mmCIF file of C-alpha atoms in Angstrom:
data_model
loop_
_atom_site.group_PDB
_atom_site.id
_atom_site.type_symbol
_atom_site.label_atom_id
_atom_site.label_comp_id
_atom_site.label_asym_id
_atom_site.label_seq_id
_atom_site.Cartn_x
_atom_site.Cartn_y
_atom_site.Cartn_z
ATOM 1 C CA ILE A 37 122.218 119.548 67.156
ATOM 2 C CA ARG A 38 123.347 116.923 65.320
ATOM 3 C CA LYS A 39 120.734 115.072 67.103
ATOM 4 C CA THR A 40 118.293 117.282 65.420
ATOM 5 C CA SER A 41 119.541 117.212 61.628
ATOM 6 C CA THR A 42 119.861 113.273 61.869
ATOM 7 C CA ASN A 43 116.718 113.389 62.924
ATOM 8 C CA THR A 44 115.422 115.746 60.775
ATOM 9 C CA SER A 45 117.098 113.732 57.676
ATOM 10 C CA ALA A 46 115.504 110.837 58.760
ATOM 11 C CA LYS A 47 111.858 112.640 58.544
ATOM 12 C CA VAL A 48 112.442 114.249 55.059
ATOM 13 C CA TYR A 49 113.999 110.714 54.013
ATOM 14 C CA GLY A 50 111.201 108.938 54.920
ATOM 15 C CA MET A 51 108.484 110.615 53.373
ATOM 16 C CA ARG A 52 110.488 110.238 50.429
ATOM 17 C CA GLU A 53 110.456 106.961 50.674
ATOM 18 C CA THR A 54 106.899 107.256 50.737
ATOM 19 C CA ILE A 55 105.746 109.335 48.612
ATOM 20 C CA PHE A 56 107.733 106.709 46.621
ATOM 21 C CA ILE A 57 106.034 103.651 47.093
ATOM 22 C CA ILE A 58 102.836 105.019 46.715
ATOM 23 C CA CYS A 59 103.335 106.459 43.438
ATOM 24 C CA LEU A 60 104.802 103.085 42.421
ATOM 25 C CA CYS A 61 101.777 101.531 43.450
ATOM 26 C CA PHE A 62 99.647 103.895 41.243
ATOM 27 C CA PHE A 63 101.865 103.365 37.966
ATOM 28 C CA SER A 64 101.357 100.067 39.074
ATOM 29 C CA GLU A 65 97.812 99.696 39.367
ATOM 30 C CA ALA A 66 97.370 102.120 36.586
ATOM 31 C CA ALA A 67 99.465 99.064 34.125
ATOM 32 C CA VAL A 68 97.475 96.372 34.932
ATOM 33 C CA SER A 69 94.362 98.250 34.637
ATOM 34 C CA LYS A 70 95.754 98.865 31.235
ATOM 35 C CA ALA A 71 96.811 95.498 30.521
ATOM 36 C CA PRO A 72 95.345 93.502 27.446
ATOM 37 C CA SER A 73 92.994 90.698 29.047
ATOM 38 C CA LYS A 74 93.337 87.754 27.381
ATOM 39 C CA LEU A 75 91.780 86.825 24.418
ATOM 40 C CA PRO A 76 88.695 83.178 24.494
ATOM 41 C CA VAL A 77 90.239 80.894 22.815
ATOM 42 C CA TRP A 78 87.700 78.796 20.123
ATOM 43 C CA ALA A 79 89.475 75.790 19.576
ATOM 44 C CA PHE A 80 87.418 73.306 16.920
ATOM 45 C CA LEU A 81 88.294 69.943 16.573
ATOM 46 C CA GLY A 82 86.938 67.819 13.182
ATOM 47 C CA ASP A 83 87.358 66.265 9.728
ATOM 48 C CA SER A 84 86.571 67.092 6.509
ATOM 49 C CA ILE A 85 83.413 68.987 7.348
ATOM 50 C CA THR A 86 85.039 71.708 9.967
ATOM 51 C CA SER A 87 88.104 72.070 7.189
ATOM 52 C CA GLY A 88 85.676 73.285 4.548
ATOM 53 C CA TYR A 89 86.497 69.861 2.355
ATOM 54 C CA GLY A 90 85.248 71.848 -1.133
ATOM 55 C CA ILE A 91 85.233 75.041 -0.980
ATOM 56 C CA VAL A 92 87.495 78.330 -0.167
ATOM 57 C CA GLN A 93 89.055 77.278 2.851
ATOM 58 C CA SER A 94 88.033 81.062 4.246
ATOM 59 C CA GLU A 95 84.501 80.300 3.641
ATOM 60 C CA SER A 96 84.361 76.850 6.394
ATOM 61 C CA PHE A 97 81.869 77.052 9.455
ATOM 62 C CA PRO A 98 84.792 78.430 11.864
ATOM 63 C CA GLU A 99 85.984 81.161 9.852
ATOM 64 C CA LEU A 100 83.100 82.197 9.161
ATOM 65 C CA ILE A 101 82.558 82.833 12.850
ATOM 66 C CA ARG A 102 85.458 84.418 14.095
ATOM 67 C CA LYS A 103 84.838 86.821 10.867
ATOM 68 C CA THR A 104 81.179 87.475 11.820
ATOM 69 C CA LEU A 105 83.088 88.447 15.743
ATOM 70 C CA GLU A 106 85.246 90.301 14.709
ATOM 71 C CA ALA A 107 82.747 92.582 12.586
ATOM 72 C CA GLN A 108 80.736 92.509 15.131
ATOM 73 C CA GLY A 109 83.808 93.746 17.838
ATOM 74 C CA VAL A 110 84.514 90.617 19.605
ATOM 75 C CA LYS A 111 88.233 89.189 19.534
ATOM 76 C CA VAL A 112 88.559 85.830 20.103
ATOM 77 C CA LYS A 113 91.552 83.584 18.788
ATOM 78 C CA ILE A 114 90.500 80.781 16.182
ATOM 79 C CA ILE A 115 92.159 77.492 15.693
ATOM 80 C CA LYS A 116 91.136 74.686 13.779
ATOM 81 C CA SER A 117 92.364 71.379 13.605
ATOM 82 C CA ALA A 118 90.287 69.774 10.914
ATOM 83 C CA ILE A 119 91.612 66.612 9.134
ATOM 84 C CA PRO A 120 89.595 65.146 6.022
ATOM 85 C CA GLY A 121 88.808 61.934 6.700
ATOM 86 C CA SER A 122 89.958 61.383 10.260
ATOM 87 C CA THR A 123 87.722 59.286 12.355
ATOM 88 C CA SER A 124 86.833 59.361 16.136
ATOM 89 C CA ALA A 125 89.800 57.751 17.127
ATOM 90 C CA SER A 126 92.087 60.234 16.674
ATOM 91 C CA GLY A 127 90.221 62.502 18.867
ATOM 92 C CA PRO A 128 92.004 61.926 21.940
ATOM 93 C CA SER A 129 95.454 62.401 20.350
ATOM 94 C CA ARG A 130 94.446 65.352 18.591
ATOM 95 C CA VAL A 131 92.947 67.153 21.184
ATOM 96 C CA LYS A 132 96.025 67.176 23.008
ATOM 97 C CA TRP A 133 97.483 68.882 20.892
ATOM 98 C CA LEU A 134 94.881 71.479 21.292
ATOM 99 C CA LEU A 135 95.295 71.588 24.767
ATOM 100 C CA LYS A 136 98.829 73.009 24.515
ATOM 101 C CA SER A 137 97.465 76.188 23.223
ATOM 102 C CA LYS A 138 94.987 76.372 26.457
ATOM 103 C CA PRO A 139 91.614 76.459 24.613
ATOM 104 C CA ASP A 140 88.984 78.097 26.622
ATOM 105 C CA TRP A 141 85.999 76.561 24.561
ATOM 106 C CA LEU A 142 86.525 73.209 22.618
ATOM 107 C CA VAL A 143 84.177 72.395 19.223
ATOM 108 C CA LEU A 144 83.508 69.010 18.738
ATOM 109 C CA GLN A 145 82.782 67.972 15.448
ATOM 110 C CA LEU A 146 84.224 64.298 14.834
ATOM 111 C CA GLY A 147 82.356 60.992 13.908
ATOM 112 C CA PHE A 148 80.921 61.380 10.343
ATOM 113 C CA ASN A 149 83.880 59.206 8.582
ATOM 114 C CA ASP A 150 82.805 56.061 11.772
ATOM 115 C CA GLY A 151 79.071 56.164 10.664
ATOM 116 C CA LEU A 152 80.064 56.556 6.497
ATOM 117 C CA ARG A 153 82.362 52.928 7.214
ATOM 118 C CA GLY A 154 79.495 51.257 9.199
ATOM 119 C CA VAL A 155 81.956 51.360 12.918
ATOM 120 C CA LYS A 156 79.437 50.282 15.848
ATOM 121 C CA VAL A 157 78.279 52.713 17.422
ATOM 122 C CA SER A 158 80.014 51.749 20.978
ATOM 123 C CA ALA A 159 83.114 51.990 19.780
ATOM 124 C CA ILE A 160 82.755 56.152 18.025
ATOM 125 C CA LYS A 161 80.515 56.878 21.241
ATOM 126 C CA LYS A 162 83.638 55.375 23.818
ATOM 127 C CA ASN A 163 86.079 57.333 21.094
ATOM 128 C CA LEU A 164 83.984 60.699 21.983
ATOM 129 C CA ILE A 165 83.456 60.497 25.583
ATOM 130 C CA LYS A 166 87.335 60.618 25.547
ATOM 131 C CA THR A 167 88.136 62.925 23.844
ATOM 132 C CA ILE A 168 85.984 64.713 25.807
ATOM 133 C CA LYS A 169 86.825 63.636 29.113
ATOM 134 C CA VAL A 170 90.572 64.575 27.809
ATOM 135 C CA ALA A 171 89.225 68.448 27.096
ATOM 136 C CA LYS A 172 87.774 68.952 30.507
ATOM 137 C CA ALA A 173 90.040 67.521 32.477
ATOM 138 C CA HIS A 174 92.375 70.557 31.387
ATOM 139 C CA LYS A 175 88.935 72.806 32.231
ATOM 140 C CA THR A 176 88.196 73.364 29.203
ATOM 141 C CA LYS A 177 84.703 73.564 28.226
ATOM 142 C CA VAL A 178 82.913 71.385 25.046
ATOM 143 C CA ILE A 179 80.652 72.117 22.460
ATOM 144 C CA LEU A 180 79.431 68.407 20.746
ATOM 145 C CA ILE A 181 78.102 69.013 17.428
ATOM 146 C CA GLY A 182 74.839 66.252 17.070
ATOM 147 C CA LEU A 183 75.621 64.300 13.443
ATOM 148 C CA LYS A 184 73.345 61.773 10.984
ATOM 149 C CA LEU A 185 73.921 60.611 8.190
ATOM 150 C CA PRO A 186 73.012 60.424 4.293
ATOM 151 C CA ILE A 187 69.708 59.754 4.012
ATOM 152 C CA ASN A 188 70.535 56.772 0.606
ATOM 153 C CA TYR A 189 72.256 54.541 4.066
ATOM 154 C CA GLY A 190 70.482 51.986 6.269
ATOM 155 C CA LYS A 191 67.743 53.522 8.395
ATOM 156 C CA PRO A 192 68.448 51.046 11.536
ATOM 157 C CA TYR A 193 71.860 52.655 11.599
ATOM 158 C CA ARG A 194 71.184 55.801 11.286
ATOM 159 C CA ASP A 195 68.830 56.120 14.253
ATOM 160 C CA ARG A 196 71.880 54.299 16.224
ATOM 161 C CA PHE A 197 74.157 56.740 14.674
ATOM 162 C CA ALA A 198 72.219 60.306 15.736
ATOM 163 C CA LYS A 199 71.327 58.731 18.781
ATOM 164 C CA ILE A 200 74.558 58.414 20.506
ATOM 165 C CA PHE A 201 75.419 62.171 20.476
ATOM 166 C CA PRO A 202 73.027 63.594 22.163
ATOM 167 C CA GLN A 203 73.375 60.870 24.386
ATOM 168 C CA ILE A 204 76.774 61.499 24.602
ATOM 169 C CA ALA A 205 76.273 65.265 25.261
ATOM 170 C CA LYS A 206 74.146 64.449 28.486
ATOM 171 C CA GLU A 207 76.880 61.509 29.854
ATOM 172 C CA THR A 208 79.261 64.169 29.980
ATOM 173 C CA LYS A 209 77.542 67.278 31.008
ATOM 174 C CA VAL A 210 79.083 69.416 27.809
ATOM 175 C CA GLU A 211 76.588 71.787 25.657
ATOM 176 C CA PHE A 212 75.502 70.299 22.224
ATOM 177 C CA PHE A 213 74.584 71.543 19.247
ATOM 178 C CA PRO A 214 71.862 69.445 16.955
ATOM 179 C CA PHE A 215 72.216 68.621 13.326
ATOM 180 C CA ILE A 216 70.635 71.311 11.327
ATOM 181 C CA ASP A 217 67.206 69.342 10.279
ATOM 182 C CA GLY A 218 66.735 68.906 6.549
ATOM 183 C CA PHE A 219 70.160 69.701 5.706
ATOM 184 C CA TYR A 220 70.985 66.519 3.698
ATOM 185 C CA THR A 221 67.639 66.748 2.313
ATOM 186 C CA THR A 222 68.121 69.894 1.559
ATOM 187 C CA PRO A 223 70.200 70.006 -1.904
ATOM 188 C CA LYS A 224 71.475 73.799 -2.126
ATOM 189 C CA TYR A 225 72.957 73.187 0.997
ATOM 190 C CA MET A 226 75.608 69.851 -0.657
ATOM 191 C CA GLN A 227 77.259 69.403 -2.854
ATOM 192 C CA PRO A 228 77.369 67.157 -5.585
ATOM 193 C CA ASP A 229 78.764 64.558 -3.602
ATOM 194 C CA GLY A 230 76.222 64.546 -0.793
ATOM 195 C CA TRP A 231 78.374 64.249 2.385
ATOM 196 C CA HIS A 232 80.149 67.967 2.597
ATOM 197 C CA PRO A 233 78.009 71.146 3.137
ATOM 198 C CA ASN A 234 78.786 73.646 0.271
ATOM 199 C CA LYS A 235 79.369 77.088 1.284
ATOM 200 C CA LEU A 236 76.007 78.215 1.254
ATOM 201 C CA GLY A 237 75.869 75.064 3.414
ATOM 202 C CA HIS A 238 78.485 75.976 5.581
ATOM 203 C CA THR A 239 76.676 80.113 6.155
ATOM 204 C CA VAL A 240 73.894 78.279 7.230
ATOM 205 C CA ILE A 241 76.542 76.024 9.804
ATOM 206 C CA HIS A 242 78.463 78.952 10.702
ATOM 207 C CA SER A 243 74.764 81.283 11.767
ATOM 208 C CA GLU A 244 73.004 79.096 13.834
ATOM 209 C CA LEU A 245 76.381 77.773 15.501
ATOM 210 C CA LEU A 246 77.531 81.255 16.734
ATOM 211 C CA LYS A 247 74.001 82.038 18.245
ATOM 212 C CA LYS A 248 75.238 79.298 21.072
ATOM 213 C CA ILE A 249 78.988 80.677 20.632
ATOM 214 C CA LYS A 250 77.471 83.760 21.560
ATOM 215 C CA SER A 251 75.635 82.892 24.855
ATOM 216 C CA PHE A 252 79.276 82.297 26.218
ATOM 217 C CA ILE A 253 81.122 85.296 25.396
#
């Protein structure tokens, strides 16, 4: 009788244990399925163009991209590091700071101030490639924004400057966003200084760049 009682108790305990494990697995899977997925992180690294110099910060193209995506039900996290006057030389160190947030994508817009100062295009190219390599080493994909200089700069230098951006994108195998044709020759897009886009200009950049960004979300 004792043996039968012991065996019966063991069987009951075993059944309870099995039911408990099955329930635990079920609720664990349910919890995992309901856990919110990580929001895509987009980092913007640039100068006064990215910062929205001369306009309300909320009207800069990175902020407009965030607002438009959210309005369309697409949630993303936007991180912006934009310092007016910064040059391509600041890129490698600044991108390391941005990478702490583990961005999925980096939108890189640097080199304009170098061009305004007549820096050798070879030096600009070297700095941008180094910045991109740091990002790629951390598994962050890159979109490089192509730039052009205002028409009051000498044509030989303007041409050399404009050519390095598609070259860099090709050599480093990153995505390229070409400079919008006719931007500097369209006064309604520019602030009086002729260097920085105004509110409408940022809207144009936002709408064009958003097409590319949405293809990766």
